[in-house]
Tab-separated table of C-alpha atoms in Angstrom:
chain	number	residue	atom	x	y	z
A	1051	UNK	CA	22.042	18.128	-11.593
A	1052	UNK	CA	21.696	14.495	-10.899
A	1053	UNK	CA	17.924	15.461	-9.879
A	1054	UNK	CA	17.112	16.710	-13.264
A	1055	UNK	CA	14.280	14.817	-14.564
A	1056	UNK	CA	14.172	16.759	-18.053
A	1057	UNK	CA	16.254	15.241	-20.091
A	1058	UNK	CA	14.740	13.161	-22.342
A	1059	UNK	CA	17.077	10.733	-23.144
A	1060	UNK	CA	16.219	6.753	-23.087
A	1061	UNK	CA	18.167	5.912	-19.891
A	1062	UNK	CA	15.955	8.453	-18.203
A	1063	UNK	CA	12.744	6.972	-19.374
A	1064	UNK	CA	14.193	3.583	-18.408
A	1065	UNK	CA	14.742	4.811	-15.098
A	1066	UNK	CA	11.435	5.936	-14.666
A	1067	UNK	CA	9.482	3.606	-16.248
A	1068	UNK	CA	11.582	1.038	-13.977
A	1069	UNK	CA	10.829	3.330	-10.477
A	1070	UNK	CA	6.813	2.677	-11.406
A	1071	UNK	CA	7.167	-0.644	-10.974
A	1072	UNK	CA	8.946	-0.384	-7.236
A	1073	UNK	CA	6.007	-2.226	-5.297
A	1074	UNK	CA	8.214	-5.362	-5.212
A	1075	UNK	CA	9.987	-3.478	-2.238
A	1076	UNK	CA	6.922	-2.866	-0.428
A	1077	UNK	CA	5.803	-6.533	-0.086
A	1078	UNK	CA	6.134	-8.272	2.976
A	1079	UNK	CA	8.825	-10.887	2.045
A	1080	UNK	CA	8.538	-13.485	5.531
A	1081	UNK	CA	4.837	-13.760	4.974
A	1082	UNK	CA	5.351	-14.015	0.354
A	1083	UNK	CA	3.544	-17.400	0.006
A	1084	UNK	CA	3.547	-18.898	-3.401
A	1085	UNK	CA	1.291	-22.229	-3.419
A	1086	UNK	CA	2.183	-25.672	-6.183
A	1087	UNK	CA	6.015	-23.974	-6.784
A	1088	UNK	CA	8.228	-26.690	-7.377
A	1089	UNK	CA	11.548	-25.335	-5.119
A	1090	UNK	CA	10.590	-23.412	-2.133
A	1091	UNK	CA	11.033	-19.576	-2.010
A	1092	UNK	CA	11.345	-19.266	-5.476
A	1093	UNK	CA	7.733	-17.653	-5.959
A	1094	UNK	CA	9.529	-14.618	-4.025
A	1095	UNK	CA	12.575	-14.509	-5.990
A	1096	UNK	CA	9.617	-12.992	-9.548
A	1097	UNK	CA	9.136	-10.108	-7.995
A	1098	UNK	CA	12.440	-8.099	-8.126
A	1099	UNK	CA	13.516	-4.584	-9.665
A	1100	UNK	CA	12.240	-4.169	-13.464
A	1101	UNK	CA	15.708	-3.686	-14.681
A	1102	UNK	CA	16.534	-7.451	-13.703
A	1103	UNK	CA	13.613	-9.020	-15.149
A	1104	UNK	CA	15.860	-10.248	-18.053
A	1105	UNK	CA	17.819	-12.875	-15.102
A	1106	UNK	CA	16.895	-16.110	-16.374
A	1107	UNK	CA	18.288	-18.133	-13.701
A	1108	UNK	CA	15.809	-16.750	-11.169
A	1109	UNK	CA	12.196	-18.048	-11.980
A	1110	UNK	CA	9.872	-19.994	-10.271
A	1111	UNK	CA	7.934	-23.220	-11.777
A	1112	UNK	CA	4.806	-24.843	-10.847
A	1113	UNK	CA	4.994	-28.506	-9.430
A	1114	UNK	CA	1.912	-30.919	-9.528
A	1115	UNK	CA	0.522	-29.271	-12.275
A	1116	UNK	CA	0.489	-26.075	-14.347
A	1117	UNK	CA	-2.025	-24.053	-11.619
A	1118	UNK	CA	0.625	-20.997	-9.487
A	1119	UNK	CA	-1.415	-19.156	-6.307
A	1120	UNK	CA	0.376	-16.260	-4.996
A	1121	UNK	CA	-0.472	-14.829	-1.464
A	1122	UNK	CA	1.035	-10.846	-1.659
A	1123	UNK	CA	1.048	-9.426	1.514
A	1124	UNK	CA	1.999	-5.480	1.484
A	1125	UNK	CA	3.871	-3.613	4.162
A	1126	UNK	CA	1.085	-1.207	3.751
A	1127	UNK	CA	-1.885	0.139	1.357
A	1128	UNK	CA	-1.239	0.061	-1.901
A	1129	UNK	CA	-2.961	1.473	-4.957
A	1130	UNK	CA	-2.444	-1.268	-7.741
A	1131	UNK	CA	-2.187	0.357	-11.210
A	1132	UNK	CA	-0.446	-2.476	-13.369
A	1133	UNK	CA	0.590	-5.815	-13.821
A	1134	UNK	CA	3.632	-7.365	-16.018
A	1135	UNK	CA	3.919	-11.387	-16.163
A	1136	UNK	CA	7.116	-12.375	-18.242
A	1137	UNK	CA	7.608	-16.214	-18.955
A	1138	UNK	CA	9.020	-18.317	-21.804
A	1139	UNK	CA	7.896	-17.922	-25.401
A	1140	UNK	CA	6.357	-21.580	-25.121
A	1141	UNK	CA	3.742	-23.835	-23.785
A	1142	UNK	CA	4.804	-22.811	-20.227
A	1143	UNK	CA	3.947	-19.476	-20.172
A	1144	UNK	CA	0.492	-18.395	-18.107
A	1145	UNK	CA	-2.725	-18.095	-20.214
A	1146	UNK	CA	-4.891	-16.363	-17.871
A	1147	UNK	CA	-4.253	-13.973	-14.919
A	1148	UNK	CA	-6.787	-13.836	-11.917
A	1149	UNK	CA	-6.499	-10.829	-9.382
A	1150	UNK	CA	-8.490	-11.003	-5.899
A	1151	UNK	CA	-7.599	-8.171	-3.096
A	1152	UNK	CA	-7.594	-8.468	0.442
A	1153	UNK	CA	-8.093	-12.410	1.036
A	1154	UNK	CA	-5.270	-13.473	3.172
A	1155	UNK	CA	-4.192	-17.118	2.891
A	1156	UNK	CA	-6.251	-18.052	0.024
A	1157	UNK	CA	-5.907	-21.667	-1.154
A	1158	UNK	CA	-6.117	-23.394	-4.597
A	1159	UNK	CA	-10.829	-23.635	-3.389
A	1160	UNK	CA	-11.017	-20.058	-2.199
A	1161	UNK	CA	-9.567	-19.596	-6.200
A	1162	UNK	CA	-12.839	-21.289	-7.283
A	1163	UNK	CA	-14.681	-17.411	-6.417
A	1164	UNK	CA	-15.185	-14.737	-8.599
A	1165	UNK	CA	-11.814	-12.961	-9.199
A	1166	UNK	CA	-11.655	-8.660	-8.609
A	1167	UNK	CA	-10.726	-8.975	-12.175
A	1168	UNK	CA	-9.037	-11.646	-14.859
A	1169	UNK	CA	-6.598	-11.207	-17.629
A	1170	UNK	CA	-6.138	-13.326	-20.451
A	1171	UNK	CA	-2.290	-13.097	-21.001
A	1172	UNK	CA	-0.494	-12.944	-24.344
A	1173	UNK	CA	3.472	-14.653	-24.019
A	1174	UNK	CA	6.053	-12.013	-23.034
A	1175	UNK	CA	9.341	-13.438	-22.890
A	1176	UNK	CA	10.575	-9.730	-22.557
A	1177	UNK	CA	8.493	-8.342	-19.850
A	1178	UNK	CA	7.124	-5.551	-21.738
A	1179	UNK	CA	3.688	-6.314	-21.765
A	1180	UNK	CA	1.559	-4.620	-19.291
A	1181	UNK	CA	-1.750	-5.229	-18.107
A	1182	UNK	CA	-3.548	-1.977	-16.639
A	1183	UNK	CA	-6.160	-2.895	-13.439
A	1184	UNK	CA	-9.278	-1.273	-12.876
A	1185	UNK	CA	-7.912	1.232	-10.444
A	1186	UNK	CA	-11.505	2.066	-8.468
A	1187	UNK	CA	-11.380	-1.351	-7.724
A	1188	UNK	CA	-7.556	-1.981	-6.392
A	1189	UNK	CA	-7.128	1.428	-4.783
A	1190	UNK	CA	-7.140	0.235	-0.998
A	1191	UNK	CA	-5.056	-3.435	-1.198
A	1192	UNK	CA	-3.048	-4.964	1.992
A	1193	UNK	CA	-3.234	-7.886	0.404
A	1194	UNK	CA	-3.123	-9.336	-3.022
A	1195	UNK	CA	-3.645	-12.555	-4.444
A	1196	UNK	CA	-2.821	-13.859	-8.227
A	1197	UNK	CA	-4.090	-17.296	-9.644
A	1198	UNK	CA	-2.326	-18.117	-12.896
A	1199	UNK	CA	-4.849	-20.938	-13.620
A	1200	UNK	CA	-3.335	-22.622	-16.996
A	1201	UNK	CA	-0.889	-21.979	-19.195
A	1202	UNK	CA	-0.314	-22.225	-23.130
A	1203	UNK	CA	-0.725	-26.192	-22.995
A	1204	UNK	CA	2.443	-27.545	-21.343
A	1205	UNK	CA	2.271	-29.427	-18.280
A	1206	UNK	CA	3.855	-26.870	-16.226
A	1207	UNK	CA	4.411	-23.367	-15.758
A	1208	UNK	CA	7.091	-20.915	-15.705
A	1209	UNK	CA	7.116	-17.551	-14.548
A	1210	UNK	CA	10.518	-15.458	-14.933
A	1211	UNK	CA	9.433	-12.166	-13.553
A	1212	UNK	CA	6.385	-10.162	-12.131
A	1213	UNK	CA	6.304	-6.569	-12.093
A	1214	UNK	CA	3.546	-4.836	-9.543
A	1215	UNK	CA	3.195	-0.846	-10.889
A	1216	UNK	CA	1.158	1.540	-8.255
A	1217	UNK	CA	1.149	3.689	-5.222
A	1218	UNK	CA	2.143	2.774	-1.775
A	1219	UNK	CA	0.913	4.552	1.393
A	1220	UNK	CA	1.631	3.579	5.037
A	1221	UNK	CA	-0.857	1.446	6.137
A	1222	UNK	CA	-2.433	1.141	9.830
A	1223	UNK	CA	-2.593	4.705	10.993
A	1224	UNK	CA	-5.615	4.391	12.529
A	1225	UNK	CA	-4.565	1.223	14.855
A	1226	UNK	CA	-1.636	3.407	16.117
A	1227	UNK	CA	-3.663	5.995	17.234
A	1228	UNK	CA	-5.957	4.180	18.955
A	1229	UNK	CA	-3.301	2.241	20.806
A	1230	UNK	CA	-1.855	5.392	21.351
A	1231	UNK	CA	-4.732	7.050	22.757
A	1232	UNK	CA	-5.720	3.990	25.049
A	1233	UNK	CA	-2.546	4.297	26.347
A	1234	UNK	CA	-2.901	7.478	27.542
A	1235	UNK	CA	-6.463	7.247	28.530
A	1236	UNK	CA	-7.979	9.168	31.191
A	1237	UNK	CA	-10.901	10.170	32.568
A	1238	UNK	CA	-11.115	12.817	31.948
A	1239	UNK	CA	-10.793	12.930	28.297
A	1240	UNK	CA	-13.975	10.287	28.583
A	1241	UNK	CA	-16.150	13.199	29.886
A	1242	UNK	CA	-15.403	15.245	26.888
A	1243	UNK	CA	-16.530	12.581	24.669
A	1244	UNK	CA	-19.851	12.560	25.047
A	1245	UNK	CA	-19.558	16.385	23.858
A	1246	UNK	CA	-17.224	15.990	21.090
A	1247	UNK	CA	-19.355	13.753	18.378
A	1248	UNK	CA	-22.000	16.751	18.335
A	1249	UNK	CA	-19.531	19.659	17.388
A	1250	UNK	CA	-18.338	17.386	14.588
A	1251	UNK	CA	-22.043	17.051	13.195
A	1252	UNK	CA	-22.438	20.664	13.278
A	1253	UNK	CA	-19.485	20.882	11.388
């Protein structure tokens, strides 16, 4: 009974709608970089479970001025669906939302390229708004990076909570088979080779 997804009471939509958002798990925490935050580590501390978005104390605030980079890195592939940014209902809430995939370690210049797709942002203090990506595009990411590059006019910004909705696969198959493979290698196998890419034409 505890399985039953049928009921269609409000808790059980909560819970669901709250399980679409679980990407925050699958991002590689030691290598979360968030560039211009004001206390260290507390770019990681946004991305949490959807339920706690509402936790005030945990947010992270830009430094120098009111420009946030975050470097994502994923524990695998992940099929980005959906984006939530929840700030203040003031001056220090982002205006506009930049995306780019699969640029590891991108700085404040590698921001000046064209984005994978932008978002001008409306204030959520709630964490209810959400921002639907082009899915062709952010179906294969390992990697993503968001640019908040101003705000609603104040000098800094404030982010309380990001929520990451998609798909998650296990990235790196390939690699593993290859090492696995090598490992093994013999030669005869290498004989058979030569053979091998022909029968897979054919078929």
């Amino acid at each position: 009974p505890g399985r039953c997804r049928c009921c269609c009471g409000e808790a059980a939509a909560g819970g669901e709608r709250g399980a679409a958002w679980g990407l925050y798990l699958r991002i590689d925490r030691q290598r979360l970089q968030c560039l211009n935050e004001r206390r260290e580590g507390s770019g990681a501390l946004v991305f949490r479970a959807w339920e706690e978005r509402g936790d005030r104390a945990q947010f992270v605030e830009s430094d120098d001025d009111e420009e946030l980079l975050f470097n994502i890195p994923f524990t695998g592939n992940v099929k980005l669906k959906g984006v939530i940014v929840m700030g203040e209902d003031d001056g220090t809430h982002p205006a506009e939302m930049r995306l780019f995939k699969n640029i590891p370690h991108m700085s404040f210049d590698d921001a000046a390229r064209e984005p994978d797709q932008t978002f001008s942002l409306n204030r959520d203090p709630t964490g209810e708004l959400e921002y639907p990506t082009k899915i062709a595009r952010f179906s294969n990411v390992y990697h993503l990076s968001i640019h908040f590059p101003k705000n609603f006019g104040a000098e800094t910004t404030k982010i309380f909570y990001i929520g990451l909705k998609g798909e998650w696969t296990e990235g790196h198959r390939h690699e593993v088979t290859i090492c696995n493979y090598e490992a093994s290698a013999n030669p005869a196998d290498h004989k058979l080779e030569q053979i091998t890419p022909q029968t897979h034409f054919i078929s």
